[in-house]
């Protein structure tokens, strides 16, 4: 599996979004990662369906949505109905709030979208392992969900290692995504731990040259 980078839009300059997209299109980022926050599951509110609609239409970069919401079982099917776009590649919900992983996974996969399950720092990797047959991507959060610009919680790196070892031992070929605090200076820690998809917000948008930053990250994660 070729490892890759997803750019987390929440850290972009929202005043100049079209410029931000142009700069990203010049890089090797494979996905744009949209954080959808509801102000309940996390103490913050981010983009919603209106913004997403225009982003998906205007940009060619594939889309990954990370739902940090209390009621994904209701919200996700509505989003899927609204966004019938081939650019929408993956939808991830949190294991802490999803009531019926099997059902939501079925709805998502039926629409040719991959289904990811995320765990917050306080949750065990068992929440992923117990649902393994329903998921196409495992997201191990490396910060407390809710805000960009935080530092990685070191203990989460061990969770990535443990999950990756479990996948290797059991011949499971599901990518491990990591999200939160990932930058050029620390990406090797997650790569060595066995992660495959690296979400980076501040680590890209607060650098001077996105292309150079992403190229350098790609060298590390595919060495
Ligand atoms: C945190 C979000 C992340 C975050 C990434 O709740 O899910 O996607 O915004 O931003 P950085 O890389 O700045 O932590
Ligand atoms: Zn995210």
GROMACS .gro file of C-alpha atoms and ligand atoms in nm:
model
  238
    1UNK     CA    1   0.000   0.000   0.000
    2UNK     CA    2   0.142   0.342  -0.097
    3UNK     CA    3   0.135   0.577   0.197
    4UNK     CA    4   0.003   0.927   0.141
    5UNK     CA    5  -0.081   1.269   0.286
    6UNK     CA    6  -0.422   1.428   0.341
    7UNK     CA    7  -0.437   1.804   0.402
    8UNK     CA    8  -0.670   1.906   0.686
    9UNK     CA    9  -0.852   2.213   0.560
   10UNK     CA   10  -0.937   2.343   0.905
   11UNK     CA   11  -0.588   2.492   0.931
   12UNK     CA   12  -0.610   2.680   0.599
   13UNK     CA   13  -0.655   3.054   0.553
   14UNK     CA   14  -1.033   3.072   0.505
   15UNK     CA   15  -1.012   3.428   0.374
   16UNK     CA   16  -0.815   3.302   0.073
   17UNK     CA   17  -0.955   2.956   0.024
   18UNK     CA   18  -0.939   2.950  -0.356
   19UNK     CA   19  -0.569   3.034  -0.337
   20UNK     CA   20  -0.520   2.764  -0.075
   21UNK     CA   21  -0.683   2.506  -0.303
   22UNK     CA   22  -0.466   2.613  -0.598
   23UNK     CA   23  -0.154   2.573  -0.386
   24UNK     CA   24  -0.269   2.230  -0.268
   25UNK     CA   25  -0.344   2.119  -0.624
   26UNK     CA   26   0.022   2.181  -0.695
   27UNK     CA   27   0.130   1.929  -0.430
   28UNK     CA   28   0.113   1.551  -0.397
   29UNK     CA   29  -0.163   1.553  -0.134
   30UNK     CA   30  -0.408   1.279  -0.228
   31UNK     CA   31  -0.702   1.385  -0.015
   32UNK     CA   32  -0.844   1.700   0.137
   33UNK     CA   33  -0.958   1.613   0.488
   34UNK     CA   34  -1.273   1.797   0.602
   35UNK     CA   35  -1.336   1.809   0.974
   36UNK     CA   36  -1.705   1.833   1.051
   37UNK     CA   37  -1.758   1.930   1.415
   38UNK     CA   38  -2.094   1.973   1.582
   39UNK     CA   39  -2.015   2.159   1.904
   40UNK     CA   40  -2.140   1.859   2.106
   41UNK     CA   41  -1.904   1.571   2.051
   42UNK     CA   42  -1.625   1.828   2.042
   43UNK     CA   43  -1.626   2.183   2.184
   44UNK     CA   44  -1.591   2.347   1.843
   45UNK     CA   45  -1.792   2.397   1.523
   46UNK     CA   46  -1.632   2.381   1.178
   47UNK     CA   47  -1.750   2.350   0.816
   48UNK     CA   48  -2.091   2.213   0.718
   49UNK     CA   49  -2.275   2.104   0.407
   50UNK     CA   50  -2.288   2.449   0.236
   51UNK     CA   51  -1.914   2.498   0.242
   52UNK     CA   52  -1.848   2.138   0.150
   53UNK     CA   53  -2.078   2.163  -0.150
   54UNK     CA   54  -1.878   2.444  -0.307
   55UNK     CA   55  -1.541   2.288  -0.221
   56UNK     CA   56  -1.634   1.956  -0.379
   57UNK     CA   57  -1.759   2.121  -0.699
   58UNK     CA   58  -1.464   2.354  -0.744
   59UNK     CA   59  -1.165   2.139  -0.649
   60UNK     CA   60  -1.034   1.825  -0.816
   61UNK     CA   61  -0.872   1.683  -0.506
   62UNK     CA   62  -1.039   1.376  -0.359
   63UNK     CA   63  -1.236   1.423  -0.040
   64UNK     CA   64  -1.213   1.257   0.301
   65UNK     CA   65  -1.471   1.361   0.562
   66UNK     CA   66  -1.402   1.321   0.934
   67UNK     CA   67  -1.726   1.348   1.129
   68UNK     CA   68  -1.678   1.459   1.489
   69UNK     CA   69  -2.048   1.456   1.575
   70UNK     CA   70  -2.274   1.299   1.836
   71UNK     CA   71  -2.519   1.153   1.585
   72UNK     CA   72  -2.331   1.017   1.281
   73UNK     CA   73  -2.600   0.753   1.227
   74UNK     CA   74  -2.838   1.035   1.123
   75UNK     CA   75  -2.600   1.291   0.973
   76UNK     CA   76  -2.390   1.066   0.749
   77UNK     CA   77  -2.677   0.919   0.540
   78UNK     CA   78  -2.801   1.277   0.481
   79UNK     CA   79  -2.458   1.391   0.365
   80UNK     CA   80  -2.426   1.093   0.134
   81UNK     CA   81  -2.759   1.185  -0.028
   82UNK     CA   82  -2.646   1.546  -0.072
   83UNK     CA   83  -2.299   1.471  -0.212
   84UNK     CA   84  -2.323   1.223  -0.492
   85UNK     CA   85  -1.973   1.297  -0.613
   86UNK     CA   86  -1.704   1.057  -0.728
   87UNK     CA   87  -1.456   1.283  -0.550
   88UNK     CA   88  -1.596   1.175  -0.213
   89UNK     CA   89  -1.369   0.881  -0.130
   90UNK     CA   90  -1.391   0.822   0.242
   91UNK     CA   91  -1.618   0.898   0.536
   92UNK     CA   92  -1.495   0.841   0.889
   93UNK     CA   93  -1.707   0.847   1.204
   94UNK     CA   94  -1.610   0.806   1.566
   95UNK     CA   95  -1.643   0.470   1.743
   96UNK     CA   96  -1.740   0.665   2.058
   97UNK     CA   97  -2.064   0.793   1.903
   98UNK     CA   98  -2.164   0.564   1.618
   99UNK     CA   99  -2.454   0.350   1.736
  100UNK     CA  100  -2.474   0.106   1.448
  101UNK     CA  101  -2.139   0.068   1.275
  102UNK     CA  102  -2.258  -0.225   1.065
  103UNK     CA  103  -2.557  -0.035   0.925
  104UNK     CA  104  -2.370   0.290   0.859
  105UNK     CA  105  -2.086   0.104   0.693
  106UNK     CA  106  -2.332  -0.075   0.465
  107UNK     CA  107  -2.497   0.252   0.359
  108UNK     CA  108  -2.160   0.417   0.297
  109UNK     CA  109  -2.006   0.129   0.103
  110UNK     CA  110  -2.321   0.090  -0.107
  111UNK     CA  111  -2.254   0.441  -0.235
  112UNK     CA  112  -1.897   0.348  -0.334
  113UNK     CA  113  -1.746   0.543  -0.048
  114UNK     CA  114  -1.498   0.387   0.192
  115UNK     CA  115  -1.600   0.370   0.555
  116UNK     CA  116  -1.355   0.466   0.830
  117UNK     CA  117  -1.381   0.429   1.206
  118UNK     CA  118  -1.196   0.669   1.437
  119UNK     CA  119  -1.088   0.642   1.799
  120UNK     CA  120  -1.015   0.938   2.026
  121UNK     CA  121  -0.703   0.929   2.247
  122UNK     CA  122  -0.890   0.786   2.548
  123UNK     CA  123  -1.037   0.493   2.350
  124UNK     CA  124  -0.885   0.150   2.308
  125UNK     CA  125  -0.792  -0.002   1.973
  126UNK     CA  126  -1.039  -0.277   2.064
  127UNK     CA  127  -1.314  -0.047   1.939
  128UNK     CA  128  -1.159  -0.079   1.593
  129UNK     CA  129  -1.068  -0.446   1.617
  130UNK     CA  130  -1.421  -0.540   1.725
  131UNK     CA  131  -1.564  -0.378   1.411
  132UNK     CA  132  -1.295  -0.482   1.168
  133UNK     CA  133  -1.524  -0.646   0.911
  134UNK     CA  134  -1.715  -0.321   0.858
  135UNK     CA  135  -1.430  -0.079   0.810
  136UNK     CA  136  -1.201   0.023   0.523
  137UNK     CA  137  -0.983   0.264   0.723
  138UNK     CA  138  -0.883   0.289   1.089
  139UNK     CA  139  -0.827   0.642   1.220
  140UNK     CA  140  -0.618   0.670   1.534
  141UNK     CA  141  -0.649   1.028   1.660
  142UNK     CA  142  -0.315   1.164   1.778
  143UNK     CA  143  -0.472   1.466   1.954
  144UNK     CA  144  -0.796   1.524   2.139
  145UNK     CA  145  -1.045   1.595   1.857
  146UNK     CA  146  -1.175   1.951   1.823
  147UNK     CA  147  -0.894   2.187   1.729
  148UNK     CA  148  -0.606   2.219   1.484
  149UNK     CA  149  -0.260   2.319   1.603
  150UNK     CA  150  -0.226   2.086   1.904
  151UNK     CA  151   0.076   1.873   1.993
  152UNK     CA  152   0.075   1.497   1.942
  153UNK     CA  153  -0.014   1.290   2.251
  154UNK     CA  154   0.277   1.046   2.270
  155UNK     CA  155   0.074   0.756   2.403
  156UNK     CA  156  -0.127   0.754   2.078
  157UNK     CA  157   0.186   0.655   1.888
  158UNK     CA  158   0.190   0.328   2.087
  159UNK     CA  159  -0.170   0.267   1.990
  160UNK     CA  160  -0.072   0.298   1.623
  161UNK     CA  161   0.210   0.047   1.683
  162UNK     CA  162  -0.021  -0.198   1.859
  163UNK     CA  163  -0.288  -0.174   1.592
  164UNK     CA  164  -0.034  -0.211   1.314
  165UNK     CA  165   0.114  -0.521   1.482
  166UNK     CA  166  -0.233  -0.668   1.519
  167UNK     CA  167  -0.306  -0.605   1.151
  168UNK     CA  168   0.026  -0.764   1.046
  169UNK     CA  169  -0.025  -1.072   1.263
  170UNK     CA  170  -0.377  -1.123   1.135
  171UNK     CA  171  -0.308  -1.039   0.772
  172UNK     CA  172  -0.544  -0.743   0.778
  173UNK     CA  173  -0.489  -0.498   0.499
  174UNK     CA  174  -0.668  -0.187   0.620
  175UNK     CA  175  -0.486   0.150   0.613
  176UNK     CA  176  -0.418   0.321   0.944
  177UNK     CA  177  -0.483   0.694   0.929
  178UNK     CA  178  -0.337   0.932   1.188
  179UNK     CA  179  -0.468   1.281   1.253
  180UNK     CA  180  -0.353   1.564   1.477
  181UNK     CA  181  -0.025   1.745   1.534
  182UNK     CA  182   0.154   1.580   1.241
  183UNK     CA  183   0.436   1.781   1.089
  184UNK     CA  184   0.750   1.722   0.886
  185UNK     CA  185   0.957   1.712   1.206
  186UNK     CA  186   0.757   1.428   1.370
  187UNK     CA  187   0.598   1.237   1.081
  188UNK     CA  188   0.867   0.965   1.094
  189UNK     CA  189   0.746   0.865   1.443
  190UNK     CA  190   0.404   0.777   1.304
  191UNK     CA  191   0.545   0.624   0.990
  192UNK     CA  192   0.778   0.399   1.194
  193UNK     CA  193   0.478   0.304   1.410
  194UNK     CA  194   0.299   0.170   1.101
  195UNK     CA  195   0.062   0.450   0.989
  196UNK     CA  196  -0.030   0.477   0.620
  197UNK     CA  197  -0.240   0.792   0.574
  198UNK     CA  198  -0.114   1.108   0.740
  199UNK     CA  199  -0.352   1.398   0.798
  200UNK     CA  200  -0.175   1.728   0.844
  201UNK     CA  201  -0.328   2.073   0.892
  202UNK     CA  202  -0.094   2.322   1.054
  203UNK     CA  203   0.200   2.108   0.936
  204UNK     CA  204   0.117   2.206   0.576
  205UNK     CA  205  -0.079   2.533   0.589
  206UNK     CA  206   0.159   2.710   0.824
  207UNK     CA  207   0.462   2.639   0.605
  208UNK     CA  208   0.590   2.866   0.326
  209UNK     CA  209   0.590   2.618   0.043
  210UNK     CA  210   0.322   2.347   0.056
  211UNK     CA  211   0.472   2.154  -0.236
  212UNK     CA  212   0.815   2.126  -0.075
  213UNK     CA  213   0.661   2.034   0.263
  214UNK     CA  214   0.446   1.758   0.114
  215UNK     CA  215   0.732   1.627  -0.106
  216UNK     CA  216   0.953   1.602   0.202
  217UNK     CA  217   0.678   1.428   0.401
  218UNK     CA  218   0.623   1.181   0.114
  219UNK     CA  219   0.992   1.093   0.110
  220UNK     CA  220   0.976   1.001   0.479
  221UNK     CA  221   0.653   0.799   0.470
  222UNK     CA  222   0.750   0.598   0.161
  223UNK     CA  223   1.113   0.523   0.237
  224LIG     C1  224  -0.867   1.765   1.504
  224LIG     C2  225  -0.887   1.744   1.356
  224LIG     C3  226  -0.760   1.738   1.276
  224LIG     C4  227  -0.679   1.864   1.289
  224LIG     C5  228  -0.553   1.860   1.209
  224LIG     O1  229  -0.988   1.754   1.568
  224LIG     O2  230  -0.956   1.624   1.333
  224LIG     O3  231  -0.787   1.706   1.141
  224LIG     O4  232  -0.751   1.974   1.253
  224LIG     O5  233  -0.483   1.978   1.226
  224LIG     P1  234  -0.335   1.979   1.285
  224LIG     O6  235  -0.253   1.899   1.187
  224LIG     O7  236  -0.298   2.122   1.290
  224LIG     O8  237  -0.340   1.914   1.418
  225LIG    ZN1  238  -0.963   1.535   1.132
   0.00000   0.00000   0.00000
